[in-house]
Structures are given as C-alpha cells and as structure tokens.
PDB file of C-alpha atoms in Angstrom:
ATOM      1  CA  MET A   1      39.475  55.048 -18.014  1.00  0.00           C
ATOM      2  CA  ASN A   2      36.471  53.665 -15.883  1.00  0.00           C
ATOM      3  CA  THR A   3      35.336  50.107 -16.288  1.00  0.00           C
ATOM      4  CA  MET A   4      31.840  51.213 -17.276  1.00  0.00           C
ATOM      5  CA  THR A   5      33.458  53.050 -20.584  1.00  0.00           C
ATOM      6  CA  SER A   6      36.094  50.190 -21.297  1.00  0.00           C
ATOM      7  CA  ASP A   7      33.000  47.843 -20.835  1.00  0.00           C
ATOM      8  CA  VAL A   8      30.839  50.234 -23.508  1.00  0.00           C
ATOM      9  CA  ASP A   9      33.737  50.416 -25.661  1.00  0.00           C
ATOM     10  CA  LEU A  10      34.558  46.771 -26.174  1.00  0.00           C
ATOM     11  CA  SER A  11      30.684  46.374 -27.016  1.00  0.00           C
ATOM     12  CA  THR A  12      30.365  49.112 -29.762  1.00  0.00           C
ATOM     13  CA  ARG A  13      33.796  47.715 -31.195  1.00  0.00           C
ATOM     14  CA  LEU A  14      32.737  43.960 -31.347  1.00  0.00           C
ATOM     15  CA  ALA A  15      29.430  45.061 -32.566  1.00  0.00           C
ATOM     16  CA  ALA A  16      31.659  47.384 -35.389  1.00  0.00           C
ATOM     17  CA  LEU A  17      33.701  44.215 -36.393  1.00  0.00           C
ATOM     18  CA  LEU A  18      31.127  41.736 -36.256  1.00  0.00           C
ATOM     19  CA  THR A  19      28.573  43.911 -38.609  1.00  0.00           C
ATOM     20  CA  GLU A  20      31.253  44.296 -41.071  1.00  0.00           C
ATOM     21  CA  ARG A  21      31.682  40.557 -41.281  1.00  0.00           C
ATOM     22  CA  PHE A  22      28.161  39.149 -40.558  1.00  0.00           C
ATOM     23  CA  SER A  23      24.538  39.730 -41.363  1.00  0.00           C
ATOM     24  CA  PRO A  24      21.550  39.166 -39.979  1.00  0.00           C
ATOM     25  CA  PHE A  25      21.893  38.969 -36.961  1.00  0.00           C
ATOM     26  CA  PHE A  26      18.872  36.971 -34.568  1.00  0.00           C
ATOM     27  CA  GLY A  27      18.769  36.469 -30.793  1.00  0.00           C
ATOM     28  CA  THR A  28      17.062  35.957 -27.012  1.00  0.00           C
ATOM     29  CA  PRO A  29      18.077  38.652 -24.619  1.00  0.00           C
ATOM     30  CA  CYS A  30      20.714  37.893 -22.269  1.00  0.00           C
ATOM     31  CA  GLY A  31      22.316  39.699 -19.192  1.00  0.00           C
ATOM     32  CA  ILE A  32      25.356  39.114 -19.909  1.00  0.00           C
ATOM     33  CA  LEU A  33      25.650  40.114 -23.644  1.00  0.00           C
ATOM     34  CA  ALA A  34      22.804  43.270 -22.776  1.00  0.00           C
ATOM     35  CA  PRO A  35      25.971  45.997 -24.313  1.00  0.00           C
ATOM     36  CA  LEU A  36      26.450  43.703 -27.319  1.00  0.00           C
ATOM     37  CA  TYR A  37      22.837  42.913 -27.975  1.00  0.00           C
ATOM     38  CA  GLU A  38      21.687  47.121 -27.613  1.00  0.00           C
ATOM     39  CA  SER A  39      24.732  47.775 -30.207  1.00  0.00           C
ATOM     40  CA  LEU A  40      23.598  45.113 -32.810  1.00  0.00           C
ATOM     41  CA  GLU A  41      19.930  46.777 -32.513  1.00  0.00           C
ATOM     42  CA  GLN A  42      20.874  49.767 -33.154  1.00  0.00           C
ATOM     43  CA  ASP A  43      23.690  49.532 -35.746  1.00  0.00           C
ATOM     44  CA  ALA A  44      22.515  45.863 -37.094  1.00  0.00           C
ATOM     45  CA  ALA A  45      18.823  45.536 -36.839  1.00  0.00           C
ATOM     46  CA  LEU A  46      19.120  42.837 -34.420  1.00  0.00           C
ATOM     47  CA  GLN A  47      16.168  40.645 -34.529  1.00  0.00           C
ATOM     48  CA  THR A  48      14.495  39.284 -31.148  1.00  0.00           C
ATOM     49  CA  ILE A  49      13.373  35.996 -31.675  1.00  0.00           C
ATOM     50  CA  PRO A  50      11.818  34.598 -28.558  1.00  0.00           C
ATOM     51  CA  ARG A  51      13.375  30.591 -28.684  1.00  0.00           C
ATOM     52  CA  GLU A  52      16.956  30.025 -29.182  1.00  0.00           C
ATOM     53  CA  ASP A  53      15.942  27.255 -31.442  1.00  0.00           C
ATOM     54  CA  THR A  54      13.609  29.466 -33.520  1.00  0.00           C
ATOM     55  CA  ALA A  55      16.336  31.320 -33.917  1.00  0.00           C
ATOM     56  CA  ILE A  56      18.999  28.776 -35.339  1.00  0.00           C
ATOM     57  CA  GLY A  57      16.279  27.689 -37.843  1.00  0.00           C
ATOM     58  CA  VAL A  58      15.474  31.545 -38.816  1.00  0.00           C
ATOM     59  CA  ALA A  59      19.481  31.766 -39.168  1.00  0.00           C
ATOM     60  CA  ALA A  60      19.406  28.531 -41.410  1.00  0.00           C
ATOM     61  CA  GLY A  61      17.253  29.923 -43.792  1.00  0.00           C
ATOM     62  CA  ALA A  62      19.160  33.154 -43.857  1.00  0.00           C
ATOM     63  CA  SER A  63      22.451  31.001 -44.348  1.00  0.00           C
ATOM     64  CA  ILE A  64      20.694  28.507 -47.119  1.00  0.00           C
ATOM     65  CA  ALA A  65      19.841  32.148 -48.554  1.00  0.00           C
ATOM     66  CA  GLY A  66      23.344  33.026 -49.053  1.00  0.00           C
ATOM     67  CA  HIS A  67      23.835  35.549 -45.737  1.00  0.00           C
ATOM     68  CA  CYS A  68      26.009  35.165 -42.641  1.00  0.00           C
ATOM     69  CA  PRO A  69      24.361  35.156 -40.001  1.00  0.00           C
ATOM     70  CA  ALA A  70      24.859  35.133 -36.023  1.00  0.00           C
ATOM     71  CA  VAL A  71      22.387  34.310 -33.402  1.00  0.00           C
ATOM     72  CA  LEU A  72      23.369  35.593 -29.973  1.00  0.00           C
ATOM     73  CA  MET A  73      22.022  33.637 -27.139  1.00  0.00           C
ATOM     74  CA  GLN A  74      22.875  32.539 -23.465  1.00  0.00           C
ATOM     75  CA  ASN A  75      24.385  28.746 -23.067  1.00  0.00           C
ATOM     76  CA  SER A  76      21.347  27.332 -21.490  1.00  0.00           C
ATOM     77  CA  GLY A  77      19.835  28.341 -24.836  1.00  0.00           C
ATOM     78  CA  LEU A  78      22.665  26.673 -26.355  1.00  0.00           C
ATOM     79  CA  GLY A  79      21.345  23.875 -24.589  1.00  0.00           C
ATOM     80  CA  GLN A  80      17.908  24.069 -25.855  1.00  0.00           C
ATOM     81  CA  SER A  81      19.442  24.544 -29.604  1.00  0.00           C
ATOM     82  CA  VAL A  82      21.105  21.231 -29.629  1.00  0.00           C
ATOM     83  CA  ASN A  83      18.485  19.408 -31.580  1.00  0.00           C
ATOM     84  CA  ALA A  84      18.539  22.353 -34.180  1.00  0.00           C
ATOM     85  CA  LEU A  85      22.185  22.318 -34.422  1.00  0.00           C
ATOM     86  CA  ALA A  86      22.331  18.720 -34.360  1.00  0.00           C
ATOM     87  CA  SER A  87      19.713  17.686 -37.223  1.00  0.00           C
ATOM     88  CA  LEU A  88      19.334  20.879 -39.319  1.00  0.00           C
ATOM     89  CA  VAL A  89      22.888  23.233 -39.346  1.00  0.00           C
ATOM     90  CA  ILE A  90      25.510  20.284 -38.373  1.00  0.00           C
ATOM     91  CA  PRO A  91      24.055  17.634 -41.198  1.00  0.00           C
ATOM     92  CA  TYR A  92      23.226  20.103 -44.158  1.00  0.00           C
ATOM     93  CA  GLU A  93      26.308  22.556 -43.362  1.00  0.00           C
ATOM     94  CA  LEU A  94      24.621  25.324 -42.720  1.00  0.00           C
ATOM     95  CA  PRO A  95      27.288  27.910 -41.877  1.00  0.00           C
ATOM     96  CA  MET A  96      26.676  30.746 -39.235  1.00  0.00           C
ATOM     97  CA  LEU A  97      28.003  32.533 -35.976  1.00  0.00           C
ATOM     98  CA  LEU A  98      26.846  31.627 -32.623  1.00  0.00           C
ATOM     99  CA  VAL A  99      28.026  34.024 -29.828  1.00  0.00           C
ATOM    100  CA  VAL A 100      27.214  32.361 -25.963  1.00  0.00           C
ATOM    101  CA  SER A 101      27.161  33.468 -23.036  1.00  0.00           C
ATOM    102  CA  LEU A 102      28.870  31.598 -20.799  1.00  0.00           C
ATOM    103  CA  ARG A 103      26.914  31.666 -17.561  1.00  0.00           C
ATOM    104  CA  GLY A 104      27.429  29.649 -14.807  1.00  0.00           C
ATOM    105  CA  ILE A 105      31.163  29.896 -14.641  1.00  0.00           C
ATOM    106  CA  VAL A 106      33.059  32.860 -12.266  1.00  0.00           C
ATOM    107  CA  PRO A 107      31.552  35.373 -11.749  1.00  0.00           C
ATOM    108  CA  ASP A 108      27.977  34.036 -11.736  1.00  0.00           C
ATOM    109  CA  PRO A 109      27.189  32.081  -8.711  1.00  0.00           C
ATOM    110  CA  THR A 110      23.713  31.023  -9.623  1.00  0.00           C
ATOM    111  CA  PRO A 111      23.453  26.770  -9.123  1.00  0.00           C
ATOM    112  CA  GLU A 112      21.060  26.649 -12.130  1.00  0.00           C
ATOM    113  CA  ASN A 113      23.717  27.411 -14.526  1.00  0.00           C
ATOM    114  CA  ARG A 114      26.468  25.543 -13.218  1.00  0.00           C
ATOM    115  CA  VAL A 115      26.161  22.525 -15.089  1.00  0.00           C
ATOM    116  CA  MET A 116      25.368  24.671 -18.693  1.00  0.00           C
ATOM    117  CA  GLY A 117      28.950  26.325 -17.284  1.00  0.00           C
ATOM    118  CA  ARG A 118      30.819  23.130 -16.906  1.00  0.00           C
ATOM    119  CA  ILE A 119      29.815  22.117 -20.233  1.00  0.00           C
ATOM    120  CA  THR A 120      29.057  24.438 -22.679  1.00  0.00           C
ATOM    121  CA  GLU A 121      32.833  24.298 -24.180  1.00  0.00           C
ATOM    122  CA  SER A 122      33.117  20.315 -24.497  1.00  0.00           C
ATOM    123  CA  LEU A 123      29.303  20.582 -25.602  1.00  0.00           C
ATOM    124  CA  LEU A 124      30.401  22.994 -28.662  1.00  0.00           C
ATOM    125  CA  SER A 125      33.128  20.390 -29.175  1.00  0.00           C
ATOM    126  CA  ASP A 126      31.105  17.425 -28.966  1.00  0.00           C
ATOM    127  CA  LEU A 127      29.091  19.007 -32.001  1.00  0.00           C
ATOM    128  CA  GLY A 128      31.915  19.544 -33.457  1.00  0.00           C
ATOM    129  CA  ILE A 129      31.267  23.333 -33.816  1.00  0.00           C
ATOM    130  CA  PRO A 130      34.736  25.117 -33.299  1.00  0.00           C
ATOM    131  CA  ALA A 131      34.810  27.682 -30.301  1.00  0.00           C
ATOM    132  CA  VAL A 132      36.612  30.441 -28.706  1.00  0.00           C
ATOM    133  CA  ARG A 133      36.333  32.729 -25.966  1.00  0.00           C
ATOM    134  CA  LEU A 134      36.867  36.342 -26.707  1.00  0.00           C
ATOM    135  CA  ASP A 135      39.253  38.327 -25.055  1.00  0.00           C
ATOM    136  CA  ALA A 136      39.317  41.836 -24.706  1.00  0.00           C
ATOM    137  CA  ALA A 137      42.839  42.155 -26.079  1.00  0.00           C
ATOM    138  CA  GLN A 138      41.968  40.604 -29.016  1.00  0.00           C
ATOM    139  CA  PRO A 139      38.556  41.050 -30.421  1.00  0.00           C
ATOM    140  CA  ALA A 140      39.231  41.526 -33.992  1.00  0.00           C
ATOM    141  CA  ALA A 141      41.836  38.564 -34.201  1.00  0.00           C
ATOM    142  CA  GLN A 142      38.982  36.342 -33.012  1.00  0.00           C
ATOM    143  CA  VAL A 143      35.779  37.535 -35.389  1.00  0.00           C
ATOM    144  CA  ASP A 144      38.518  37.287 -38.217  1.00  0.00           C
ATOM    145  CA  TRP A 145      38.723  33.983 -37.478  1.00  0.00           C
ATOM    146  CA  ALA A 146      35.024  33.356 -36.580  1.00  0.00           C
ATOM    147  CA  HIS A 147      34.700  34.801 -40.164  1.00  0.00           C
ATOM    148  CA  ARG A 148      36.946  32.886 -41.976  1.00  0.00           C
ATOM    149  CA  THR A 149      35.348  29.938 -40.170  1.00  0.00           C
ATOM    150  CA  VAL A 150      31.665  30.605 -41.108  1.00  0.00           C
ATOM    151  CA  SER A 151      32.589  32.244 -44.651  1.00  0.00           C
ATOM    152  CA  ASP A 152      35.664  30.341 -46.265  1.00  0.00           C
ATOM    153  CA  GLU A 153      35.113  27.281 -44.579  1.00  0.00           C
ATOM    154  CA  ARG A 154      30.915  26.801 -44.624  1.00  0.00           C
ATOM    155  CA  ARG A 155      31.142  26.022 -41.088  1.00  0.00           C
ATOM    156  CA  THR A 156      29.330  26.861 -37.635  1.00  0.00           C
ATOM    157  CA  ALA A 157      31.175  28.575 -35.407  1.00  0.00           C
ATOM    158  CA  ALA A 158      31.215  30.026 -31.497  1.00  0.00           C
ATOM    159  CA  LEU A 159      32.500  32.847 -29.738  1.00  0.00           C
ATOM    160  CA  LEU A 160      32.212  32.737 -26.213  1.00  0.00           C
ATOM    161  CA  VAL A 161      31.506  35.529 -23.889  1.00  0.00           C
ATOM    162  CA  SER A 162      32.908  35.211 -20.114  1.00  0.00           C
ATOM    163  CA  PRO A 163      30.761  37.489 -17.766  1.00  0.00           C
ATOM    164  CA  GLU A 164      33.197  39.969 -16.835  1.00  0.00           C
ATOM    165  CA  LEU A 165      33.949  40.623 -20.565  1.00  0.00           C
ATOM    166  CA  PHE A 166      31.266  43.422 -20.581  1.00  0.00           C
ATOM    167  CA  GLY A 167      31.519  43.704 -16.581  1.00  0.00           C
ATOM    168  CA  TRP A 168      28.278  41.609 -16.017  1.00  0.00           C
ATOM    169  CA  SER A 169      28.067  40.917 -11.826  1.00  0.00           C
ATOM    170  CA  ALA A 170      25.541  38.523 -10.237  1.00  0.00           C
TER     171      ALA A 170
END
C-alpha cells in the first residue's frame, strides 16, 4: 500500500472517529493537519476561524451551550491562545478538545518553529491540559481517551499530531 493512500485512510478514519464524539469543529488551516482538516470540512462542517485564540473563544461558547467542541490548530497558534485558555477555558472549566499539530519537531527543519516544537507538551502540562501524541496504530483508543476526558471528566484535552502522521514533509 502506498504511503499517500494510508495517510488519506488514516485522516478519514480519524475524522470519522472525531465526528462520532465531538461537535462542532473550529480551526485554522495547517499543512500538517490538512488531510484531517479536509475530511472534517466535508463531513463535519468544520468552521475556519482566522485566529486560534478566537477559535478557542467560539469553542468556549459552544461548550457553555452544552456541545463537545474541538479546535484544530498548529502549535504556534496554541502559543497565541495561552491567554484564552488560561483566563477563560481553564478557570471556568470549559471542556473542549484541542487537536494540535507539532511544527518544529523532526522532520520540520524550520528554525521559527523549533521553540514551540520543544515546549508544546510542557506548555500543555503547565496549563493542566492532558495531552497525548496520536499514534497511527491506535487512533480509536486515543480518541476514546480524549472523549472521556472532555465529556466525562469535563476537562480540556489535547491530541498532538506529529508531522509524519499524515505524511507531511518540509
């Protein structure tokens, strides 16, 4: 099986798993997340929001309204969203899923992304947001974990997407 087919299959499977458990979807475009983004645009009416912190705010409103929202973003956008998370989502216990791409880690050689690549997981930990790196071998179990964390525990959780998961390359 060629890599492109398996990458597309994985993004389609992951989108189906996510749409069974989360809604609505908000996001900012990202090359690493592009295959997943495209699947969610077609199947789940993903709404594109120009800024990640704004997407967090809109998702907070959806959470208050009783939904189980998900926000897709690049880790640089996570950095931009720290205040929205720290001053709104976390203190008011507004559960949502963050799907965060990991720019700045291998195979992404861009120097402007290295710092966020290095600190993303510790930043989430410092915010008290549990996170797991998505593994192509067990996406259903990881989406189930995320749903339990968001829905049952009423906490924000993050699924981290490495560049190679959907075949991204610089």
